[in-house]
Coordinates of C-alpha atoms in Angstrom, one line a residue:
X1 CA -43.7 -76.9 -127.9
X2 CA -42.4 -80.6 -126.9
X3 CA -41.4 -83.3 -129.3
X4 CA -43.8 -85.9 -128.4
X5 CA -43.5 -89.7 -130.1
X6 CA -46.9 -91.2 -130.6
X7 CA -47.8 -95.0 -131.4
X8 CA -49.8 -97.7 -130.2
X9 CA -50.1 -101.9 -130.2
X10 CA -53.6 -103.0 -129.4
X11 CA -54.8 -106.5 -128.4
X12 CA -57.6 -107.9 -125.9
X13 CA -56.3 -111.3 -125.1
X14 CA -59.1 -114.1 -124.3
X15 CA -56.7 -116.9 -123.5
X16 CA -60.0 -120.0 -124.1
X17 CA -60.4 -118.6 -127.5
X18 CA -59.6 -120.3 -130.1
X19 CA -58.0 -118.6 -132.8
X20 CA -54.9 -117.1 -132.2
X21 CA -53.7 -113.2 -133.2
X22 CA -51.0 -113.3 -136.4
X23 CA -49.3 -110.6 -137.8
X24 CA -51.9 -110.4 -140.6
X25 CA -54.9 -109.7 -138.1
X26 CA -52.3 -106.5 -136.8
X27 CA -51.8 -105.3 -140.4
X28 CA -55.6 -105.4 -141.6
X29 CA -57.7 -103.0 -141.3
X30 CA -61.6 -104.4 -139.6
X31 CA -63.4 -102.1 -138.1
X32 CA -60.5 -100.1 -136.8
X33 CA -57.8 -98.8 -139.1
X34 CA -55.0 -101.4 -140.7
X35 CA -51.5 -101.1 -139.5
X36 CA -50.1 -97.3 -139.6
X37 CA -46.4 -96.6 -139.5
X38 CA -44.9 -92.4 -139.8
X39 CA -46.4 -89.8 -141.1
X40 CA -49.2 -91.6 -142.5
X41 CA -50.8 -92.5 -139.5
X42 CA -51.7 -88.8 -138.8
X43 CA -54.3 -88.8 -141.2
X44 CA -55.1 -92.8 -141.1
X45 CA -56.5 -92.4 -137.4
X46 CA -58.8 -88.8 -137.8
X47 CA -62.5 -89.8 -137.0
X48 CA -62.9 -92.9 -135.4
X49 CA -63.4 -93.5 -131.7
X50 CA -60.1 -94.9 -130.9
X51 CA -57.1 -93.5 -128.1
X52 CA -54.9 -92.5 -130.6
X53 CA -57.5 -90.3 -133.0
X54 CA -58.2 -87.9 -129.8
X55 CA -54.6 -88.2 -128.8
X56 CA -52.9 -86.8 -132.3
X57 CA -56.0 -84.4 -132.3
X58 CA -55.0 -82.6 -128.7
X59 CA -51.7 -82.5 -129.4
X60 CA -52.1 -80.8 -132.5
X61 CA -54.5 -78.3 -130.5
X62 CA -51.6 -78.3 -127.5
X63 CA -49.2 -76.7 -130.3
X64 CA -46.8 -79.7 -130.1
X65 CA -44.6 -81.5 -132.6
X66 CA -46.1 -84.9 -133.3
X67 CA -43.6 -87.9 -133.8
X68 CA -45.6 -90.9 -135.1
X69 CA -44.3 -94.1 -134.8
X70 CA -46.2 -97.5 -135.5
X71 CA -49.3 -98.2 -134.9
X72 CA -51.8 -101.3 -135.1
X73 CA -54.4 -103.1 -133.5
X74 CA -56.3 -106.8 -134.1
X75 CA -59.8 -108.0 -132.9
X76 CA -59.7 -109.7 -129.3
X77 CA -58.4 -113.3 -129.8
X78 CA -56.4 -115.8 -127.7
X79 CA -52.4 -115.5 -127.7
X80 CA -50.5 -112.6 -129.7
X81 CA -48.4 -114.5 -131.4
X82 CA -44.5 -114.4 -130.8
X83 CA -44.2 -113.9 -134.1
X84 CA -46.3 -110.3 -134.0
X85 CA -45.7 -109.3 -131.2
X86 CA -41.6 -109.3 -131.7
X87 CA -42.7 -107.7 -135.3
X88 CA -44.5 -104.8 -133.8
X89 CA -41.4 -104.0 -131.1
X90 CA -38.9 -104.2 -134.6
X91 CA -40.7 -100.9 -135.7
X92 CA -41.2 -99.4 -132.3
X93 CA -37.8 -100.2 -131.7
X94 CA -36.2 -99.2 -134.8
X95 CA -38.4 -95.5 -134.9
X96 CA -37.2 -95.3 -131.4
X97 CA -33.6 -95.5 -132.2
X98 CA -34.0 -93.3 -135.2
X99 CA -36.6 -90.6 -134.9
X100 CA -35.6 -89.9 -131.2
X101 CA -35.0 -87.4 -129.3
X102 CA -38.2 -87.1 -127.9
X103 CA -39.3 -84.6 -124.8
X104 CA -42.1 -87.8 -124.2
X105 CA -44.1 -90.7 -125.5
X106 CA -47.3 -91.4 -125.6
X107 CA -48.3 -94.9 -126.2
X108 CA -52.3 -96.4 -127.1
X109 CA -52.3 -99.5 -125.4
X110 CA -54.8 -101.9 -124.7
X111 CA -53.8 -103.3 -121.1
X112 CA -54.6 -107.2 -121.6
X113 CA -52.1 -108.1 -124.3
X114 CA -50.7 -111.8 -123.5
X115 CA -48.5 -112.6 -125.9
X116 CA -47.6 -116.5 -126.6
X117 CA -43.6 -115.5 -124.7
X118 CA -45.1 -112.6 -122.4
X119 CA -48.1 -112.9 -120.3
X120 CA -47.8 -108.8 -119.9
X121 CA -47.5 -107.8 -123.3
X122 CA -47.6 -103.8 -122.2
X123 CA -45.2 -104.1 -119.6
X124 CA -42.7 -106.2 -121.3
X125 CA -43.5 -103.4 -123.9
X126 CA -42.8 -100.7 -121.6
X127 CA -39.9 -102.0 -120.0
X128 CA -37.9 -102.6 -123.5
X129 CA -38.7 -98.9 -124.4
X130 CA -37.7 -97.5 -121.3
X131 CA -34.1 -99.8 -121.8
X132 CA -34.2 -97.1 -125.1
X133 CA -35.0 -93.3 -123.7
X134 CA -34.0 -94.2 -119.8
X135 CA -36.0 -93.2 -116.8
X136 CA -36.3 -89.8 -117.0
X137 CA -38.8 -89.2 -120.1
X138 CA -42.2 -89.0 -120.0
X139 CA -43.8 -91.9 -120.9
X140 CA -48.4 -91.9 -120.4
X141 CA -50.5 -94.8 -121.9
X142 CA -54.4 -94.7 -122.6
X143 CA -55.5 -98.0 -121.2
X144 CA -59.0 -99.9 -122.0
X145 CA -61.9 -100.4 -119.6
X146 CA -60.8 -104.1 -119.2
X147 CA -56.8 -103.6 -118.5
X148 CA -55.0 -105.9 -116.1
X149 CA -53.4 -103.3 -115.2
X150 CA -49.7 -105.1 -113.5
X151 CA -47.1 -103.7 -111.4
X152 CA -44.6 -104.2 -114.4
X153 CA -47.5 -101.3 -116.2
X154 CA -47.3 -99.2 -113.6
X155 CA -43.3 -99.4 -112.9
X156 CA -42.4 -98.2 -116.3
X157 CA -44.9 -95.9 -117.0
X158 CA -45.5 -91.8 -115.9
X159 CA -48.9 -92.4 -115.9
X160 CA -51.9 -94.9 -117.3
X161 CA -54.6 -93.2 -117.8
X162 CA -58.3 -95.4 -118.4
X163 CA -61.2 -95.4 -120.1
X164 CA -64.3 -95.1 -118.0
X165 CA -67.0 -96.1 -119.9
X166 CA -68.7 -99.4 -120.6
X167 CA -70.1 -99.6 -123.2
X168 CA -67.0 -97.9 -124.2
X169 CA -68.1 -94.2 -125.4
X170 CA -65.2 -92.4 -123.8
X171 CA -62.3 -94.4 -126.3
X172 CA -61.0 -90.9 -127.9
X173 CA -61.7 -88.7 -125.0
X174 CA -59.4 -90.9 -123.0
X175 CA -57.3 -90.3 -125.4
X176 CA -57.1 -86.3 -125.1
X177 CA -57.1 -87.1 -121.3
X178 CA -53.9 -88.9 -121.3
X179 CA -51.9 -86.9 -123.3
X180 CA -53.0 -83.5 -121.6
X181 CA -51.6 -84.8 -118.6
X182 CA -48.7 -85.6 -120.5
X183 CA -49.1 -82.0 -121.4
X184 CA -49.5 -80.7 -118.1
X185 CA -46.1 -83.1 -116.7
X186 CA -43.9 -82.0 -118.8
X187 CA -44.8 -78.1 -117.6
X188 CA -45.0 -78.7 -113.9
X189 CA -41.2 -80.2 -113.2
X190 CA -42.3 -81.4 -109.4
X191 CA -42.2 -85.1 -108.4
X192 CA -44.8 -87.0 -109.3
X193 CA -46.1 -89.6 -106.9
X194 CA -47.6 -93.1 -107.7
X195 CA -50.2 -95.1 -105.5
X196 CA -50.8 -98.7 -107.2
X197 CA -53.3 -101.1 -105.6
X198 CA -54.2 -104.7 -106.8
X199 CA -57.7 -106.3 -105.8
X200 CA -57.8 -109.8 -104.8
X201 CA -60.9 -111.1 -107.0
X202 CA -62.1 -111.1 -110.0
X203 CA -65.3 -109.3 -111.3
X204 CA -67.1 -110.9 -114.8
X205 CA -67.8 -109.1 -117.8
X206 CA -71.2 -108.8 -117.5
X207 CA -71.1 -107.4 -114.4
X208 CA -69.0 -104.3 -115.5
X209 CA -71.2 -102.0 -116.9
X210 CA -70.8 -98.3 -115.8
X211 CA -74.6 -97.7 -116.6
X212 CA -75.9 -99.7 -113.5
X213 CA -74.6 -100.1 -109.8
X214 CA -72.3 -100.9 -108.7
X215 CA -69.8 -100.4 -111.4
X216 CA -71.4 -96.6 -111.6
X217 CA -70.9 -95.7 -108.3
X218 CA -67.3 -96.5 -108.2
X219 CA -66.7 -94.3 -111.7
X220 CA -68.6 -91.5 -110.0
X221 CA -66.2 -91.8 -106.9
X222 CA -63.4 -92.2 -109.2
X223 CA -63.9 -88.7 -111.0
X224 CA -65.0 -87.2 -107.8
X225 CA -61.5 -87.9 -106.2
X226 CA -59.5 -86.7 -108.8
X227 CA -62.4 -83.4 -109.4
X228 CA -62.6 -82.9 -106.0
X229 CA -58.9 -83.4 -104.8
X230 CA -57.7 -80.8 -107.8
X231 CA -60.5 -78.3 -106.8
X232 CA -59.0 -78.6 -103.4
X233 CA -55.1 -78.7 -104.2
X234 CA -54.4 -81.5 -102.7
X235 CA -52.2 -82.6 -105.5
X236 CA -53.7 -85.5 -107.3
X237 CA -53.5 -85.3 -111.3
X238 CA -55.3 -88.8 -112.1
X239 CA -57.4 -91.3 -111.3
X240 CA -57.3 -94.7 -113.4
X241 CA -59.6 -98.1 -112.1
X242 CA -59.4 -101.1 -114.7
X243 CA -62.2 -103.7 -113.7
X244 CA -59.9 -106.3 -115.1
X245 CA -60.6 -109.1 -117.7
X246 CA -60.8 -112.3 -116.4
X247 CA -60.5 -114.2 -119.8
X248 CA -56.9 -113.7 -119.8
X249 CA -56.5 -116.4 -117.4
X250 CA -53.0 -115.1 -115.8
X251 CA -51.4 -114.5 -112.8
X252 CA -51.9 -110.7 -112.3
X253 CA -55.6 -110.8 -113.9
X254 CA -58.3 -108.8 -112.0
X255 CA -59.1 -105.3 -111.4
X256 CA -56.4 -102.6 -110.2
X257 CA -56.3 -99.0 -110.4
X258 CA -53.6 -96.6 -109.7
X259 CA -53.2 -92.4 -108.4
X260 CA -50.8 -90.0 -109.7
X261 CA -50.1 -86.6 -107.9
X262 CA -47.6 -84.0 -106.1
X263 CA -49.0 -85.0 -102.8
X264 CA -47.7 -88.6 -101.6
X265 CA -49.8 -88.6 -98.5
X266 CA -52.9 -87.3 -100.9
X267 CA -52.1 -89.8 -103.2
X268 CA -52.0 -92.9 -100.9
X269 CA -55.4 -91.6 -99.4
X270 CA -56.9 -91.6 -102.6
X271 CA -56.0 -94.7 -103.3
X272 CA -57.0 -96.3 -100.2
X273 CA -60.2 -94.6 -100.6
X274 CA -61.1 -96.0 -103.8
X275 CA -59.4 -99.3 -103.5
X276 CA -62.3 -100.0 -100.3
X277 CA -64.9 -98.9 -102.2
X278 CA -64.2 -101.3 -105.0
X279 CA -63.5 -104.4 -102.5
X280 CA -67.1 -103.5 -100.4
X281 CA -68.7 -104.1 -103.3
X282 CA -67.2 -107.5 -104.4
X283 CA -70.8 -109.3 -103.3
X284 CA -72.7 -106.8 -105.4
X285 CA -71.2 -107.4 -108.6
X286 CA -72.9 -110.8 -109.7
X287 CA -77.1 -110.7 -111.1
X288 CA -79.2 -113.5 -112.6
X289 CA -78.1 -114.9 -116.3
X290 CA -81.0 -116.5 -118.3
X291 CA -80.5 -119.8 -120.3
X292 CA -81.3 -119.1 -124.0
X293 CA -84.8 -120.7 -123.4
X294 CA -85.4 -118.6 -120.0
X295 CA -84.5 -115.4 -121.9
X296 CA -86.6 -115.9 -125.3
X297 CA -89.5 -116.9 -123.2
X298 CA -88.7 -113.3 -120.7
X299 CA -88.2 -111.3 -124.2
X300 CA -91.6 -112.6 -125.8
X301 CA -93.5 -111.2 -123.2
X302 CA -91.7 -108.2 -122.6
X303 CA -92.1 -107.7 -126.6
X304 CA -96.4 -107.6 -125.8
X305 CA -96.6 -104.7 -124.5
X306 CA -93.2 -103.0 -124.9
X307 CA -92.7 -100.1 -127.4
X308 CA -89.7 -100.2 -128.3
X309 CA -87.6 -102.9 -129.4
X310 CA -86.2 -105.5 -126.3
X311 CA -82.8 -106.0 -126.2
X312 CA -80.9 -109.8 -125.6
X313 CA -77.7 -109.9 -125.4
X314 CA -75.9 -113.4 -125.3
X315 CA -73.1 -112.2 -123.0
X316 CA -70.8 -115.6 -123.3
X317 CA -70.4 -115.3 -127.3
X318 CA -68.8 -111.7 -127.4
X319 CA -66.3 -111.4 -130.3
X320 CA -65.2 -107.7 -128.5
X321 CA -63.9 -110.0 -126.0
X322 CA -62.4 -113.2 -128.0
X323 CA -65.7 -115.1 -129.1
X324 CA -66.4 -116.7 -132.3
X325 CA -70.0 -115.3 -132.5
X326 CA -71.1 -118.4 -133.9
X327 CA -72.5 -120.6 -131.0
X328 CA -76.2 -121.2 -131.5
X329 CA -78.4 -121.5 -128.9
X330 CA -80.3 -118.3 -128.4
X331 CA -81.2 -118.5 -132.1
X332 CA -82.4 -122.0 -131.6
X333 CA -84.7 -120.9 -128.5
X334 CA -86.2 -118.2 -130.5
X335 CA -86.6 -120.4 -133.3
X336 CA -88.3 -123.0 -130.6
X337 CA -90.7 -120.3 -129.1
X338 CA -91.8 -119.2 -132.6
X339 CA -90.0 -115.7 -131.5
X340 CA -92.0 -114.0 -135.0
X341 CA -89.7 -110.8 -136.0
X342 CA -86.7 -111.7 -133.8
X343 CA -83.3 -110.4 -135.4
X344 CA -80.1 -112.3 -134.0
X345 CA -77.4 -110.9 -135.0
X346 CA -74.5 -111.3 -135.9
X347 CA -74.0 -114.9 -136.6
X348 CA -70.7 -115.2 -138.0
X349 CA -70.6 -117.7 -140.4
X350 CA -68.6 -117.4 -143.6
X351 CA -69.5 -120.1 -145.6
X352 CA -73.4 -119.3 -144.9
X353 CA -73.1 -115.7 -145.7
X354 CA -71.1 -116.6 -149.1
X355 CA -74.2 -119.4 -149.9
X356 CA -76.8 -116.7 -149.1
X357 CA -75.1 -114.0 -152.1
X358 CA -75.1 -117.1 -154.3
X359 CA -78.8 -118.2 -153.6
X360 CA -80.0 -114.2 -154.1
X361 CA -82.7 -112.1 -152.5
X362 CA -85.5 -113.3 -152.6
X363 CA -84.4 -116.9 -153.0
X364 CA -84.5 -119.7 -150.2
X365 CA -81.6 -121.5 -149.1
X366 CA -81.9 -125.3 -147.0
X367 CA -78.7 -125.4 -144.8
X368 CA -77.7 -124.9 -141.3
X369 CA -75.8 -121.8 -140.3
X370 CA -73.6 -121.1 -137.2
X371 CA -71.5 -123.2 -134.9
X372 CA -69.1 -122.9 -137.2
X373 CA -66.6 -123.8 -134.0
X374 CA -69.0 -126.5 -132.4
X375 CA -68.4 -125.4 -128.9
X376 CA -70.2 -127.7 -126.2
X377 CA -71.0 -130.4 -129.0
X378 CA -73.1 -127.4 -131.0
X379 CA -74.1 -128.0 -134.7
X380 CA -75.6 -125.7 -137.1
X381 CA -79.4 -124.8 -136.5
X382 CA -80.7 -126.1 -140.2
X383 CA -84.0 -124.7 -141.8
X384 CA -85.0 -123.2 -145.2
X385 CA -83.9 -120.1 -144.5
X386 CA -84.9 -116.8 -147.4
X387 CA -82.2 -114.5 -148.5
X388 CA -83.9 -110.9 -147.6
X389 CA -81.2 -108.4 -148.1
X390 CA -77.6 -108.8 -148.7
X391 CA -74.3 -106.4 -148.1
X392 CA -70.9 -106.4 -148.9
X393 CA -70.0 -105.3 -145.7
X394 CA -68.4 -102.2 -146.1
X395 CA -70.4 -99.6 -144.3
X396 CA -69.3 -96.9 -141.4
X397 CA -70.6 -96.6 -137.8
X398 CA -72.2 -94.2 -136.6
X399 CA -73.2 -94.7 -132.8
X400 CA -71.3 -93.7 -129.8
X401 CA -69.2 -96.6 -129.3
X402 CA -68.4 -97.0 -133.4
X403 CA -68.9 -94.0 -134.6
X404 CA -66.6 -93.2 -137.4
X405 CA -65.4 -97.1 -137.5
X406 CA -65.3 -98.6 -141.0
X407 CA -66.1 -101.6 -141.2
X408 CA -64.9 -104.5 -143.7
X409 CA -66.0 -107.4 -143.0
X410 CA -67.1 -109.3 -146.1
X411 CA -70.3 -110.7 -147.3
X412 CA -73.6 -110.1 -145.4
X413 CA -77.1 -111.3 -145.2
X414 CA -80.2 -111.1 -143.4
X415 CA -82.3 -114.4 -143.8
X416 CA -85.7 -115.5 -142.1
X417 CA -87.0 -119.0 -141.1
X418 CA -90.5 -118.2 -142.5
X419 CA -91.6 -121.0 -140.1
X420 CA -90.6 -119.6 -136.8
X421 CA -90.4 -116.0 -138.6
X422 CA -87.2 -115.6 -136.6
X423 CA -84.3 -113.9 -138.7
X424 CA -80.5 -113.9 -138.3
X425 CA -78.0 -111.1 -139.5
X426 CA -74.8 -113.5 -141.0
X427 CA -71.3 -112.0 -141.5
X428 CA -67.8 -113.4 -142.8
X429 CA -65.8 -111.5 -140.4
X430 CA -66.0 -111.3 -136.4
X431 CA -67.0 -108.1 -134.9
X432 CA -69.4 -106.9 -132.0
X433 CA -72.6 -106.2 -132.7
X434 CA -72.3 -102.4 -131.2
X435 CA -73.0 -100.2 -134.2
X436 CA -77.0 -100.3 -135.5
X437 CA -75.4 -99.3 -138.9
X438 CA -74.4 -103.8 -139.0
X439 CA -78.5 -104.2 -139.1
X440 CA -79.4 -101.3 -141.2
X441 CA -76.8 -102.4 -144.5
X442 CA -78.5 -105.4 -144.3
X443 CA -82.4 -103.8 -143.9
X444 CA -83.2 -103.6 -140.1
X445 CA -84.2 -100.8 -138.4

């Protein structure tokens, strides 16, 4: 049994956004859990879909001694603020100093952290931990999908280990992956071997997806080298690919991915391998976007002879990546094109959601909602708008990606422009729309 310190710090940094990430986003809880620190954070993680969760869970199953240290995470935003970010580091750095020895760490980190006085919030992470336990221990991080993943990573790390999912499904399992080859190091004492590569562009958001090509192919190649090379002991222990995210707009932004194994020469190959694969398909990872009036129109006819519900996704106003969720114009185009028993959601608009609890179900409410930010010269789309069903907001996921997530997030409402028939889903606090259990408090199905 190894003594094995576990903690994490969390942030996707989108560096146009416009709200930056304070201390008090780390130390509430949203959707994921509030800021954990010791013993407590054992039980504060079991169930949701989150790194650490499957983490603590295969440890206990490994048989080892769990150290927690401090944990936290807030919703993407621009800059980590200096102020949080040197916060977080006092309790990893005082547990460090006090809890330790440890046999090895194992850290849930996010991978695009830029901090307002470090553009590579992990690695300046990393490096002032390893100036605490030395060289020699152990140290393997879970990374997301959309890591920009840095040399600085890499060079004080044992091993990154990345999601490879998105949608991200795979969150705990990447988890359990990481630390049972933290398992699996600290029992086989050979040197282990690191191959880092570093593409030279940059692939957008929307293009990422591992359901379609070609981000699908290159996640099948990418288990099939670290399968294939284990089945034929040729030493390789992981395989890690980050797509990158571009909106943290730094110098080492873009996709990377990096081999661990026994074999250098193996290793290398492997690298090599996948690192061509990704870079031939640099053409093939762009498609056509729709403006908002394009894509009501495409979805309104779709919708007459589809039997199941169509699916439009405005890809720009993300809040998982750092958007407001507030902009305006798909809801304006479905309004426009009489879009009868469209849903947008959610439109996240405080004040709105607060007026429609005040105004009741049933009742109708004249005032414009969204664009709260006014990005581009937006304003709020206006129109008598009835209060059909309203939450408080507290409500837990249940689909793949959320599953086991609960949520707080304030005052909701589903209201309907009976003109246009159109309806919007509004909400106080950001969050993606990735869990059907944000439509169904409010009445949809």
């Amino acid at each position: 049994m190894a003594r094995i310190a576990v903690g994490g710090f969390q942030h996707e940094t989108n560096t146009f956004a416009p709200q930056q990430a304070t201390w008090e986003e780390f130390v509430r809880a949203d959707a994921w859990p509030p800021l954990l620190r010791g013993p407590e954070m054992i039980a504060g993680v079991e169930g949701f879909n989150i790194p650490i969760a499957g983490a603590v869970k295969k440890l206990a199953e490994l048989g080892h001694e769990i150290v927690p240290l401090a944990w936290s995470a807030a919703a993407p935003a621009s800059y980590v603020t200096e102020d949080a970010y040197e916060r977080m580091w006092k309790l990893f750095d005082e547990d460090l100093r006090k809890l330790g020895p440890f046999d090895a760490i194992y850290l849930d980190l996010h991978g695009a952290m830029v901090a307002e006085h470090t553009e590579d919030g992990e690695g300046e992470l990393l490096r002032r931990i390893r100036g605490i336990v030395g060289e020699a221990l152990p140290i393997v991080a879970s990374l997301d999908y959309h890591a920009n993943l840095t040399p600085e990573m890499a060079r004080f790390s044992t091993a990154l280990v990345g999601y490879r999912t998105y949608p991200h499904i795979d969150m705990a399992v990447t988890g359990s992956r990481a630390v049972e080859l933290l398992d699996k190091l600290l029992k086989d004492k050979r040197p282990v071997y690191r191959a880092y590569r570093q593409l030279d562009f940059l692939i957008p958001l929307v293009w990422q997806c591992t359901f379609v090509e070609p981000a699908k192919g290159i996640f099948d190649l990418v288990g099939e080298l670290e399968a294939g090379e284990k089945s034929h002991n040729q030493g390789i222990v992981s395989v890690t690919h980050t797509p990158g995210f571009p909106p943290a707009d730094i110098a080492q932004c873009g996709p990377a991915l990096v081999v661990y194994g026994h074999d250098k020469e193996a290793v290398e190959a492997a690298a090599d391998k996948l690192a061509s694969a990704v870079k031939a398909q640099e053409k093939a990872f762009a498609g056509e976007l729709l403006d908002p009036d394009q894509a009501a129109l495409r979805a309104i006819e779709l919708s007459k002879k589809a039997k199941k519900p169509i699916v439009l996704a405005d890809v720009q106003d993300n809040p998982g990546a750092g958007g407001t969720s507030d902009t305006v114009g798909l809801l304006a185009a479905l309004m426009r094109h009489k879009a009868r028993g469209a849903v947008i959601g959610m439109i996240v608009d405080e004040g709105a959601a607060r007026a429609a609890v005040e105004t009741g179900e049933g009742n109708v409410m004249r005032r414009g909602i969204g664009a709260v930010v006014g990005y581009g010269g937006e304003t709020p789309v206006e129109a008598d708008w009835r209060v059909v069903k309203l939450s408080d907001g507290i409500f837990t996921g249940t689909g793949p990606f959320y599953g086991g997530a609960r949520f707080q997030i304030g005052p909701m409402a589903l209201v309907t422009d009976e003109a246009s028939g159109v309806s919007a889903v509004l909400a106080a606090k950001r969050v993606q729309a990735a869990d059907k259990e944000m439509f169904r408090t409010v009445g949809v199905e």
